[in-house]
Amino acid sequence: MSVKFYREENQVPLEMHKVRVVQKLNLLPVEERLRAIQEAGNNTFLLRNKDIYMDMLTDSGVNAMSDRQTAAMHIADDSYAGSESFLRLKNAIKEVFGVDYVLPVHQGRAAENILANRFVSPGKVALMNFHFTTTKAHVTRLGGEVIELVKKKGLEPVNDEPFKGDFDLKLLEKTIKETGPEKVAFVRVEAGTNLIGGQPVSLENMCAVADICHKFGVPSILDASLLQDNIYFMKKREAQCKYMAPKEIYHLLADKMDIIYFSARKLGFARGGAIISHNTVLIKSMMEFIPLYEGFLTYGGIDVRSIEAMAEGLYESLDMEYLSHGPEFIEYLVRELDDYGVPVIKPAGGLGAHLNCQAFVPDMPHDQYPAAAVCAALYIAGGIRPMERGTLSEQRDPDGTERFAELELARLAVPRRVFTLSQIKYVADRVKWVWDNRQLIGGLKWVEEPDVLRFFFGRLKEIGHWQEDLADKFRQDFGNSL
């Protein structure tokens, strides 16, 4: 249920929570921001938190916990085995998903590691609506291949498609037949789809994917890390979901999918993660990997205080007032940017607002990393830390050829229950300034390029002196202002 304002011009997203604990922020002068981004190798991951005003890198592990989550942490059971905290987590998963079998892991990519070790071997393929960076890395390191089968409309920056993360179902069935079901490691649905702008997947499409998998005897896997946002979009955009309670949707998906895994750094606003299933045979086939890679079966590499917060956060993921906060703030930011004429992915998805950097710097070649350059410019302009989701986030082909991204995006993530509306408006204002001065943005080149997951800790430098020119223009336009 939305809250309508009496005066239409005052209509904004309305927080259904209040702030009781605050953390001081720091906004450096533009000259110091220039120094900081260059010392970080133009990699926003390598910036120090003390040098950041608006941290919009991710919504993973940086969401604000509720008072109930904080309180739950104080009743944690520190037992190495048989912890009551784990039993409370199992009860929460049973309530939310209706599932009995749970393998705890320390976060989402730990689940990906276990799934890859269980299902992937040389010559096998993993079919996905779209890949995620760590998921793909786990598949390829074991000799597998990732094939992406998202609908063509999902790769268009702007259209009216409500579920741009949907699989192309005909292509999925055709690919399984041509590849041979025995060579398909699994079909993975990511809801919502991170690297194309946090775009949701419809319930109808997910159920159809599961049916196709069952038809061919191929494992169906749901990455539910962003499922909270996705359920919001289902209820807003999909007729059959309008009157369904969130719990009904969770339960239906758990009934259809062979395996669900998630990062609780996103789903549940806590830490940790889990692999869950109705299928005891599948769970037992992965059980041995938990002590090997994570920890004992009742803590899985998660500290027990986080297990308690995770359990409470899962209960909160049934509350539409909590579910709606992120998507509504993101939609507001996307609308502001669109009104300013800034090229942004539409319709608004989950996770954050995504700038279309190919439109920012249309003449910049992919191998000068346009999305990374725009991210650096945004930090210089406002102390805002975005995340590059473009060619820099890809990995090179085995022969060293650069793999160009389908979309060059700068992600402005909106951590849940963290920012105020005035801060969101500040971000929109600074992005508009960068857009108006986009002719100053130049490219980047590698200084240190890791072989795997290079976007996490690689270093680049500017081509020419465009960053100094951008900082000088900021000072001209804003005077003594920060």
PDB file of C-alpha atoms in Angstrom, residues 179 237 249 263 275 283 355 358 361 385 444 449 471 481:
ATOM      1  CA  THR A 179      24.170 -29.138 -26.114  1.00  0.00           C
ATOM      2  CA  ARG A 237       4.235  -5.523 -12.422  1.00  0.00           C
ATOM      3  CA  ILE A 249       5.919 -16.457  -3.780  1.00  0.00           C
ATOM      4  CA  SER A 263      23.761 -14.193   0.022  1.00  0.00           C
ATOM      5  CA  ILE A 275      22.050 -23.372   0.009  1.00  0.00           C
ATOM      6  CA  ILE A 283      21.772 -31.585  -0.223  1.00  0.00           C
ATOM      7  CA  LEU A 355      24.032   4.916 -15.629  1.00  0.00           C
ATOM      8  CA  GLN A 358      28.133   4.240 -23.467  1.00  0.00           C
ATOM      9  CA  VAL A 361      31.196   8.831 -23.595  1.00  0.00           C
ATOM     10  CA  ARG A 385      31.648   5.727  -4.840  1.00  0.00           C
ATOM     11  CA  LEU A 444      41.863   4.670 -18.494  1.00  0.00           C
ATOM     12  CA  GLU A 449      45.924  -6.149 -14.220  1.00  0.00           C
ATOM     13  CA  ALA A 471      38.641  18.932 -10.861  1.00  0.00           C
ATOM     14  CA  SER A 481      31.918  24.489  -1.945  1.00  0.00           C
TER      15      SER A 481
END
